[in-house]
Each structure stands twice: as structure tokens, then as C-alpha cells.
PDB file of C-alpha atoms in Angstrom:
ATOM      1  CA  ASP A   1       3.872   4.912 -19.722  1.00 63.00           C
ATOM      2  CA  ALA A   2       2.412   7.246 -17.099  1.00 75.00           C
ATOM      3  CA  GLY A   3       2.091   5.806 -13.639  1.00 93.00           C
ATOM      4  CA  VAL A   4      -0.489   6.740 -11.024  1.00 97.00           C
ATOM      5  CA  THR A   5      -0.739  10.508 -10.681  1.00 97.00           C
ATOM      6  CA  GLN A   6      -2.263  12.359  -7.744  1.00 98.00           C
ATOM      7  CA  SER A   7      -3.098  16.013  -7.181  1.00 97.00           C
ATOM      8  CA  PRO A   8      -2.462  18.173  -5.367  1.00 97.00           C
ATOM      9  CA  THR A   9       0.871  17.191  -3.836  1.00 96.00           C
ATOM     10  CA  HIS A  10       0.295  19.129  -0.631  1.00 96.00           C
ATOM     11  CA  LEU A  11      -2.779  20.716   0.893  1.00 96.00           C
ATOM     12  CA  ILE A  12      -3.434  22.711   4.044  1.00 97.00           C
ATOM     13  CA  LYS A  13      -6.962  22.995   5.419  1.00 97.00           C
ATOM     14  CA  THR A  14      -8.607  24.016   8.683  1.00 97.00           C
ATOM     15  CA  ARG A  15     -10.946  21.998  10.869  1.00 97.00           C
ATOM     16  CA  GLY A  16     -14.487  21.715   9.553  1.00 97.00           C
ATOM     17  CA  GLN A  17     -13.550  22.331   5.924  1.00 97.00           C
ATOM     18  CA  GLN A  18     -14.025  19.933   3.060  1.00 98.00           C
ATOM     19  CA  VAL A  19     -11.345  18.608   0.695  1.00 98.00           C
ATOM     20  CA  THR A  20     -11.226  16.800  -2.660  1.00 98.00           C
ATOM     21  CA  LEU A  21      -8.221  14.776  -3.746  1.00 98.00           C
ATOM     22  CA  ARG A  22      -7.760  13.487  -7.273  1.00 98.00           C
ATOM     23  CA  CYS A  23      -6.172  10.419  -8.839  1.00 98.00           C
ATOM     24  CA  SER A  24      -5.489   9.239 -12.371  1.00 98.00           C
ATOM     25  CA  PRO A  25      -4.734   5.512 -12.600  1.00 97.00           C
ATOM     26  CA  LYS A  26      -1.855   3.910 -14.431  1.00 95.00           C
ATOM     27  CA  SER A  27      -2.519   3.359 -18.131  1.00 94.00           C
ATOM     28  CA  GLY A  28      -4.513   0.160 -18.645  1.00 92.00           C
ATOM     29  CA  HIS A  29      -5.794   0.049 -15.061  1.00 94.00           C
ATOM     30  CA  ASP A  30      -9.481   0.310 -14.225  1.00 94.00           C
ATOM     31  CA  THR A  31      -9.597  -0.214 -10.457  1.00 95.00           C
ATOM     32  CA  VAL A  32      -8.710   2.522  -7.979  1.00 96.00           C
ATOM     33  CA  SER A  33      -8.139   2.155  -4.238  1.00 96.00           C
ATOM     34  CA  TRP A  34      -7.519   4.875  -1.646  1.00 98.00           C
ATOM     35  CA  TYR A  35      -5.384   4.557   1.468  1.00 98.00           C
ATOM     36  CA  GLN A  36      -4.572   6.815   4.418  1.00 98.00           C
ATOM     37  CA  GLN A  37      -1.067   6.659   5.857  1.00 96.00           C
ATOM     38  CA  ALA A  38      -0.362   8.244   9.219  1.00 94.00           C
ATOM     39  CA  LEU A  39       3.202   9.029  10.226  1.00 90.00           C
ATOM     40  CA  GLY A  40       5.151   5.895  11.158  1.00 89.00           C
ATOM     41  CA  GLN A  41       2.329   3.547  10.143  1.00 92.00           C
ATOM     42  CA  GLY A  42       1.463   1.421   7.158  1.00 95.00           C
ATOM     43  CA  PRO A  43      -1.243   2.577   4.731  1.00 96.00           C
ATOM     44  CA  GLN A  44      -4.842   1.906   5.829  1.00 97.00           C
ATOM     45  CA  PHE A  45      -7.490   1.001   3.250  1.00 96.00           C
ATOM     46  CA  ILE A  46     -10.298   3.522   2.792  1.00 97.00           C
ATOM     47  CA  PHE A  47     -12.237   2.144  -0.198  1.00 96.00           C
ATOM     48  CA  GLN A  48     -11.959   0.694  -3.689  1.00 95.00           C
ATOM     49  CA  TYR A  49     -13.756   1.673  -6.892  1.00 95.00           C
ATOM     50  CA  TYR A  50     -14.377  -0.480  -9.943  1.00 94.00           C
ATOM     51  CA  GLU A  51     -16.804   0.191 -12.793  1.00 93.00           C
ATOM     52  CA  GLU A  52     -17.709   3.489 -11.108  1.00 95.00           C
ATOM     53  CA  GLU A  53     -18.998   1.742  -7.983  1.00 95.00           C
ATOM     54  CA  GLU A  54     -17.591   1.427  -4.486  1.00 94.00           C
ATOM     55  CA  ARG A  55     -16.731  -2.270  -4.198  1.00 92.00           C
ATOM     56  CA  GLN A  56     -15.084  -2.455  -0.779  1.00 91.00           C
ATOM     57  CA  ARG A  57     -14.833  -0.115   2.156  1.00 94.00           C
ATOM     58  CA  GLY A  58     -12.500  -0.010   5.115  1.00 94.00           C
ATOM     59  CA  ASN A  59     -13.244   1.204   8.629  1.00 94.00           C
ATOM     60  CA  PHE A  60     -13.650   4.896   7.838  1.00 97.00           C
ATOM     61  CA  PRO A  61     -16.632   7.143   8.676  1.00 97.00           C
ATOM     62  CA  ASP A  62     -19.127   8.405   6.122  1.00 96.00           C
ATOM     63  CA  ARG A  63     -17.258  11.728   6.044  1.00 98.00           C
ATOM     64  CA  PHE A  64     -14.982   9.908   3.601  1.00 98.00           C
ATOM     65  CA  SER A  65     -16.600   9.454   0.205  1.00 97.00           C
ATOM     66  CA  GLY A  66     -15.415   8.882  -3.299  1.00 97.00           C
ATOM     67  CA  HIS A  67     -16.236   8.738  -6.929  1.00 97.00           C
ATOM     68  CA  GLN A  68     -14.912   7.054 -10.046  1.00 98.00           C
ATOM     69  CA  PHE A  69     -15.392   8.567 -13.479  1.00 97.00           C
ATOM     70  CA  PRO A  70     -15.898   6.779 -16.824  1.00 97.00           C
ATOM     71  CA  ASN A  71     -12.206   7.368 -17.677  1.00 96.00           C
ATOM     72  CA  TYR A  72     -11.322   5.421 -14.456  1.00 97.00           C
ATOM     73  CA  SER A  73      -9.969   8.491 -12.637  1.00 97.00           C
ATOM     74  CA  SER A  74     -11.170   8.950  -9.088  1.00 98.00           C
ATOM     75  CA  GLU A  75     -11.779  11.503  -6.366  1.00 98.00           C
ATOM     76  CA  LEU A  76     -11.631  11.207  -2.596  1.00 98.00           C
ATOM     77  CA  ASN A  77     -13.768  13.666  -0.647  1.00 98.00           C
ATOM     78  CA  VAL A  78     -13.480  14.289   3.062  1.00 98.00           C
ATOM     79  CA  ASN A  79     -16.066  16.462   4.840  1.00 97.00           C
ATOM     80  CA  ALA A  80     -15.939  18.153   8.255  1.00 97.00           C
ATOM     81  CA  LEU A  81     -12.183  17.773   8.517  1.00 97.00           C
ATOM     82  CA  LEU A  82     -10.694  16.831  11.878  1.00 97.00           C
ATOM     83  CA  LEU A  83      -7.130  17.309  13.110  1.00 96.00           C
ATOM     84  CA  GLY A  84      -6.765  13.515  12.995  1.00 96.00           C
ATOM     85  CA  ASP A  85      -7.354  13.531   9.248  1.00 97.00           C
ATOM     86  CA  SER A  86      -3.857  14.921   8.769  1.00 97.00           C
ATOM     87  CA  ALA A  87      -2.039  12.204   6.833  1.00 97.00           C
ATOM     88  CA  LEU A  88      -0.626  11.105   3.498  1.00 97.00           C
ATOM     89  CA  TYR A  89      -3.429   9.983   1.195  1.00 98.00           C
ATOM     90  CA  LEU A  90      -2.367   7.388  -1.338  1.00 98.00           C
ATOM     91  CA  CYS A  91      -4.142   6.277  -4.458  1.00 98.00           C
ATOM     92  CA  ALA A  92      -3.417   2.874  -5.982  1.00 96.00           C
ATOM     93  CA  SER A  93      -4.571   1.396  -9.256  1.00 95.00           C
ATOM     94  CA  SER A  94      -4.773  -2.138 -10.603  1.00 93.00           C
ATOM     95  CA  ARG A  95      -6.261  -4.046 -13.497  1.00 91.00           C
ATOM     96  CA  GLY A  96      -9.598  -5.750 -12.922  1.00 82.00           C
ATOM     97  CA  GLN A  97     -10.654  -7.517  -9.754  1.00 74.00           C
ATOM     98  CA  GLY A  98      -8.347 -10.522  -9.828  1.00 74.00           C
ATOM     99  CA  ILE A  99      -4.924 -11.111  -8.312  1.00 76.00           C
ATOM    100  CA  GLN A 100      -2.986  -8.102  -9.543  1.00 82.00           C
ATOM    101  CA  PRO A 101      -0.520  -5.909  -7.663  1.00 89.00           C
ATOM    102  CA  GLN A 102      -1.719  -2.420  -6.829  1.00 92.00           C
ATOM    103  CA  HIS A 103       0.524   0.405  -8.016  1.00 95.00           C
ATOM    104  CA  PHE A 104       0.693   3.564  -5.943  1.00 96.00           C
ATOM    105  CA  GLY A 105       0.973   7.247  -6.663  1.00 97.00           C
ATOM    106  CA  ASP A 106       3.196   9.548  -4.612  1.00 96.00           C
ATOM    107  CA  GLY A 107       0.281  10.706  -2.508  1.00 97.00           C
ATOM    108  CA  THR A 108      -1.257  13.944  -1.291  1.00 97.00           C
ATOM    109  CA  ARG A 109       0.026  15.283   2.022  1.00 97.00           C
ATOM    110  CA  LEU A 110      -2.983  16.778   3.852  1.00 97.00           C
ATOM    111  CA  SER A 111      -2.379  18.972   6.879  1.00 97.00           C
ATOM    112  CA  ILE A 112      -5.254  20.154   9.073  1.00 97.00           C
ATOM    113  CA  LEU A 113      -4.713  23.235  11.212  1.00 93.00           C
TER     114      LEU A 113
ATOM    115  CA  ASP B  21      -6.312  -5.683  15.801  1.00 67.00           C
ATOM    116  CA  GLN B  22      -3.106  -5.738  13.754  1.00 82.00           C
ATOM    117  CA  GLN B  23      -3.592  -8.559  11.239  1.00 94.00           C
ATOM    118  CA  VAL B  24      -0.207  -7.997   9.579  1.00 97.00           C
ATOM    119  CA  LYS B  25       2.829  -7.357  11.749  1.00 96.00           C
ATOM    120  CA  GLN B  26       6.394  -6.401  11.017  1.00 97.00           C
ATOM    121  CA  ASN B  27       8.059  -6.692  14.395  1.00 92.00           C
ATOM    122  CA  SER B  28      11.387  -5.152  13.432  1.00 95.00           C
ATOM    123  CA  PRO B  29      11.122  -1.375  12.980  1.00 95.00           C
ATOM    124  CA  SER B  30      14.636  -1.228  11.547  1.00 97.00           C
ATOM    125  CA  LEU B  31      17.392  -3.389  10.080  1.00 97.00           C
ATOM    126  CA  SER B  32      20.988  -2.527   9.222  1.00 98.00           C
ATOM    127  CA  VAL B  33      22.992  -4.641   6.764  1.00 98.00           C
ATOM    128  CA  GLN B  34      26.391  -4.387   5.123  1.00 98.00           C
ATOM    129  CA  GLU B  35      26.524  -3.911   1.354  1.00 97.00           C
ATOM    130  CA  GLY B  36      26.817  -7.238  -0.469  1.00 97.00           C
ATOM    131  CA  ARG B  37      25.289  -9.256   2.376  1.00 98.00           C
ATOM    132  CA  ILE B  38      21.786 -10.706   2.607  1.00 98.00           C
ATOM    133  CA  SER B  39      18.876  -8.643   3.968  1.00 98.00           C
ATOM    134  CA  ILE B  40      16.004 -10.625   5.496  1.00 98.00           C
ATOM    135  CA  LEU B  41      12.792  -8.791   6.289  1.00 98.00           C
ATOM    136  CA  ASN B  42      10.079 -10.622   8.177  1.00 98.00           C
ATOM    137  CA  CYS B  43       6.314 -10.366   8.372  1.00 98.00           C
ATOM    138  CA  ASP B  44       3.699 -12.272  10.385  1.00 98.00           C
ATOM    139  CA  TYR B  45      -0.035 -12.420   9.836  1.00 97.00           C
ATOM    140  CA  THR B  46      -3.008 -13.715  11.784  1.00 96.00           C
ATOM    141  CA  ASN B  47      -5.807 -14.026   9.215  1.00 93.00           C
ATOM    142  CA  SER B  48      -5.827 -17.496   7.611  1.00 93.00           C
ATOM    143  CA  MET B  49      -8.078 -16.133   4.843  1.00 92.00           C
ATOM    144  CA  PHE B  50      -5.224 -14.107   3.332  1.00 93.00           C
ATOM    145  CA  ASP B  51      -4.414 -15.574  -0.090  1.00 91.00           C
ATOM    146  CA  TYR B  52      -2.157 -12.981  -1.702  1.00 93.00           C
ATOM    147  CA  PHE B  53       0.907 -11.283  -0.222  1.00 95.00           C
ATOM    148  CA  LEU B  54       3.003  -8.409  -1.500  1.00 95.00           C
ATOM    149  CA  TRP B  55       6.122  -6.465  -0.603  1.00 98.00           C
ATOM    150  CA  TYR B  56       6.487  -2.754  -1.270  1.00 97.00           C
ATOM    151  CA  LYS B  57       9.460  -0.417  -0.932  1.00 97.00           C
ATOM    152  CA  LYS B  58       8.982   3.222   0.003  1.00 96.00           C
ATOM    153  CA  TYR B  59      11.434   6.089  -0.287  1.00 94.00           C
ATOM    154  CA  PRO B  60      10.722   9.394   1.526  1.00 90.00           C
ATOM    155  CA  ALA B  61       8.333  11.692  -0.369  1.00 85.00           C
ATOM    156  CA  GLU B  62       7.367   8.894  -2.783  1.00 91.00           C
ATOM    157  CA  GLY B  63       4.544   6.386  -2.869  1.00 94.00           C
ATOM    158  CA  PRO B  64       5.128   2.681  -2.190  1.00 96.00           C
ATOM    159  CA  THR B  65       6.724   0.836  -5.113  1.00 96.00           C
ATOM    160  CA  PHE B  66       5.634  -2.743  -5.788  1.00 95.00           C
ATOM    161  CA  LEU B  67       8.517  -5.213  -5.459  1.00 97.00           C
ATOM    162  CA  ILE B  68       7.268  -8.778  -5.515  1.00 97.00           C
ATOM    163  CA  SER B  69       4.196 -10.816  -4.663  1.00 95.00           C
ATOM    164  CA  ILE B  70       3.243 -14.395  -3.882  1.00 95.00           C
ATOM    165  CA  SER B  71      -0.006 -16.314  -4.024  1.00 93.00           C
ATOM    166  CA  SER B  72      -0.932 -18.618  -1.161  1.00 93.00           C
ATOM    167  CA  ILE B  73      -0.660 -21.640  -3.471  1.00 93.00           C
ATOM    168  CA  LYS B  74       3.108 -21.108  -3.653  1.00 95.00           C
ATOM    169  CA  ASP B  75       5.815 -21.079  -1.006  1.00 96.00           C
ATOM    170  CA  LYS B  76       8.488 -19.184  -2.932  1.00 98.00           C
ATOM    171  CA  ASN B  77       8.715 -16.550  -5.625  1.00 97.00           C
ATOM    172  CA  GLU B  78      11.902 -15.095  -7.023  1.00 98.00           C
ATOM    173  CA  ASP B  79      12.606 -11.970  -9.083  1.00 97.00           C
ATOM    174  CA  GLY B  80      16.245 -11.060  -9.564  1.00 97.00           C
ATOM    175  CA  ARG B  81      17.793 -10.154  -6.232  1.00 98.00           C
ATOM    176  CA  PHE B  82      14.438 -10.443  -4.436  1.00 98.00           C
ATOM    177  CA  THR B  83      12.898 -13.666  -3.130  1.00 98.00           C
ATOM    178  CA  VAL B  84       9.748 -13.971  -1.052  1.00 98.00           C
ATOM    179  CA  PHE B  85       9.113 -17.060   1.070  1.00 98.00           C
ATOM    180  CA  LEU B  86       5.702 -17.988   2.459  1.00 98.00           C
ATOM    181  CA  ASN B  87       5.181 -20.387   5.372  1.00 97.00           C
ATOM    182  CA  LYS B  88       1.431 -20.801   5.666  1.00 96.00           C
ATOM    183  CA  SER B  89       1.523 -23.089   8.690  1.00 96.00           C
ATOM    184  CA  ALA B  90       3.495 -20.479  10.618  1.00 97.00           C
ATOM    185  CA  LYS B  91       1.602 -17.562   9.014  1.00 97.00           C
ATOM    186  CA  HIS B  92       4.940 -16.009   8.195  1.00 98.00           C
ATOM    187  CA  LEU B  93       6.523 -14.510   5.123  1.00 97.00           C
ATOM    188  CA  SER B  94       9.948 -13.102   4.506  1.00 98.00           C
ATOM    189  CA  LEU B  95      11.712 -11.059   1.856  1.00 98.00           C
ATOM    190  CA  HIS B  96      15.331 -11.871   1.034  1.00 98.00           C
ATOM    191  CA  ILE B  97      17.475  -9.365  -0.821  1.00 98.00           C
ATOM    192  CA  VAL B  98      20.772 -10.744  -2.129  1.00 97.00           C
ATOM    193  CA  PRO B  99      23.163  -9.024  -2.527  1.00 98.00           C
ATOM    194  CA  SER B 100      22.037  -5.905  -0.690  1.00 98.00           C
ATOM    195  CA  GLN B 101      22.930  -2.555  -2.232  1.00 97.00           C
ATOM    196  CA  PRO B 102      22.966   0.961  -0.718  1.00 96.00           C
ATOM    197  CA  GLY B 103      20.098   1.897  -3.070  1.00 96.00           C
ATOM    198  CA  ASP B 104      17.953  -0.702  -1.295  1.00 97.00           C
ATOM    199  CA  SER B 105      17.864   1.548   1.776  1.00 97.00           C
ATOM    200  CA  ALA B 106      14.168   2.368   2.245  1.00 97.00           C
ATOM    201  CA  VAL B 107      11.119   1.413   4.298  1.00 97.00           C
ATOM    202  CA  TYR B 108       9.714  -1.989   3.340  1.00 98.00           C
ATOM    203  CA  PHE B 109       6.059  -2.858   3.835  1.00 98.00           C
ATOM    204  CA  CYS B 110       4.460  -6.258   3.600  1.00 97.00           C
ATOM    205  CA  ALA B 111       0.788  -6.385   2.679  1.00 96.00           C
ATOM    206  CA  ALA B 112      -1.876  -9.074   2.441  1.00 95.00           C
ATOM    207  CA  SER B 113      -5.220  -9.499   0.746  1.00 93.00           C
ATOM    208  CA  ALA B 114      -8.063 -11.884   1.622  1.00 89.00           C
ATOM    209  CA  ASN B 115     -10.011 -11.732  -1.600  1.00 73.00           C
ATOM    210  CA  GLN B 116      -7.541 -11.914  -4.449  1.00 64.00           C
ATOM    211  CA  GLY B 117      -6.816  -8.345  -5.275  1.00 62.00           C
ATOM    212  CA  GLY B 118      -9.142  -6.457  -2.990  1.00 82.00           C
ATOM    213  CA  LYS B 119      -8.154  -4.307  -0.072  1.00 91.00           C
ATOM    214  CA  LEU B 120      -4.599  -4.619   1.150  1.00 94.00           C
ATOM    215  CA  ILE B 121      -3.767  -4.850   4.844  1.00 95.00           C
ATOM    216  CA  PHE B 122      -0.301  -3.431   5.529  1.00 97.00           C
ATOM    217  CA  GLY B 123       2.260  -4.006   8.237  1.00 97.00           C
ATOM    218  CA  GLN B 124       3.892  -1.077  10.022  1.00 96.00           C
ATOM    219  CA  GLY B 125       7.029  -1.223   7.888  1.00 97.00           C
ATOM    220  CA  THR B 126      10.719  -2.018   8.451  1.00 97.00           C
ATOM    221  CA  GLU B 127      13.358   0.582   7.687  1.00 97.00           C
ATOM    222  CA  LEU B 128      16.311  -1.077   5.946  1.00 98.00           C
ATOM    223  CA  SER B 129      19.693   0.627   5.934  1.00 98.00           C
ATOM    224  CA  VAL B 130      22.390  -0.863   3.703  1.00 98.00           C
ATOM    225  CA  LYS B 131      25.811   0.489   4.601  1.00 96.00           C
ATOM    226  CA  PRO B 132      28.677   0.661   2.058  1.00 93.00           C
TER     227      PRO B 132
END
């Protein structure tokens, strides 16, 4: 039973560039959430996708956008990268919109030079 | 505004003893609480959760207690094992499965 998978594992970009991160949810899950985790902090919610629509959004600028595909996989896109975007980006999946625990992937470590 | 707080950055416990990790929250609309464990270079792993209609939930060595009047929850690990050494995050949700608000984490070290 495959868990949440994310790619790539690590990524190095320069300021002003654009990046796309990918996530495949756990088998049987249809809801995908994205989080940003800075060093020494807890994960911060970016947004959640269900039925290919953004259902909730955290306090992140429009430079952060996403997409969910019919097979429930998801992408996170960040435009005009800033040094402060350097972080671990975590994808979590869950089943439906009710009370269900979210299960996390191992994340993508994004470094901005 | 930190809605979920873990005031202890670290905790050290002897193997076999009880580990108690604490978490406080400010938003009375939170109705679902979770604990996650995180090892370096891995994503958070779900441990245990509790709905606001309960005050206790138990799963093996892990028990979560919820005190709604005090807006406080705690995770008890009994007995603690060296493999439990990790960073523990509490998280809360206000709309039954939507976005999770995380605390800053507590690093638990269980010494043999």
C-alpha cells in the first residue's frame, strides 16, 4: 500500500524562478493538502484540493498556486521565488472532507539561492 | 497569532518511564486534534487523534487527553522507548478535517 509520494526530494532554484512540486496521494485518498515547514517551526497550511478544486487556502500570496488532477494527484506551483520560500514543502492526503487524519509524504526540500 | 502552542521545545525521559507532551490552543472552534511524530528527513507520521466530543483516546502505548475548558491537550507515551525519540507536533482543525494548525513541536529524547 503506497503512501504519499512527493517529487523531487530536493530542489535548488534562484530568486525569480518558478518551481513545480508534485504529489501522489495515498491509495484510496482523494483530498490533498500542501504545507510549508520552515526550519524549527511546525508546518503551515498553504491550501487544500478536493474534486479538483481549491477548497481552503491559508495565508499565502497568489504566487502560490496549485492543481489537482482527475487521478487525485496534485501540483504546487510557486512563481517569482524569494529567498524566504526556502523550506520543506509537505503534501498530505486524506479521504473525503470529514474527520480523517491527514497522512504526509516525506516532503520536497526547496532551497533558493 | 499562534493558535496552537507547544511551550516545551524539548523533553528528556528515561526508557520505560512515562513521556508527557503538552499542547495549548486558543481557538474554541477547534473540534479535531491530532498528534504527529517526525523523524529527521521524513514527513510527519500520524500517531493518534481525538474529536472534541471526547476527553480521552487510547491506542496502545499512546493516550491523548483533551481538556476543553482549559484548551489543553496532552500526549502520554507509556512506557517510553528509545525509538520514540523524535519531534512531536500537535495539530488542530476547526472544520472537521480541513486545514491543520500545527504547534512548533517538542523534541523528545528517550535515553536507554
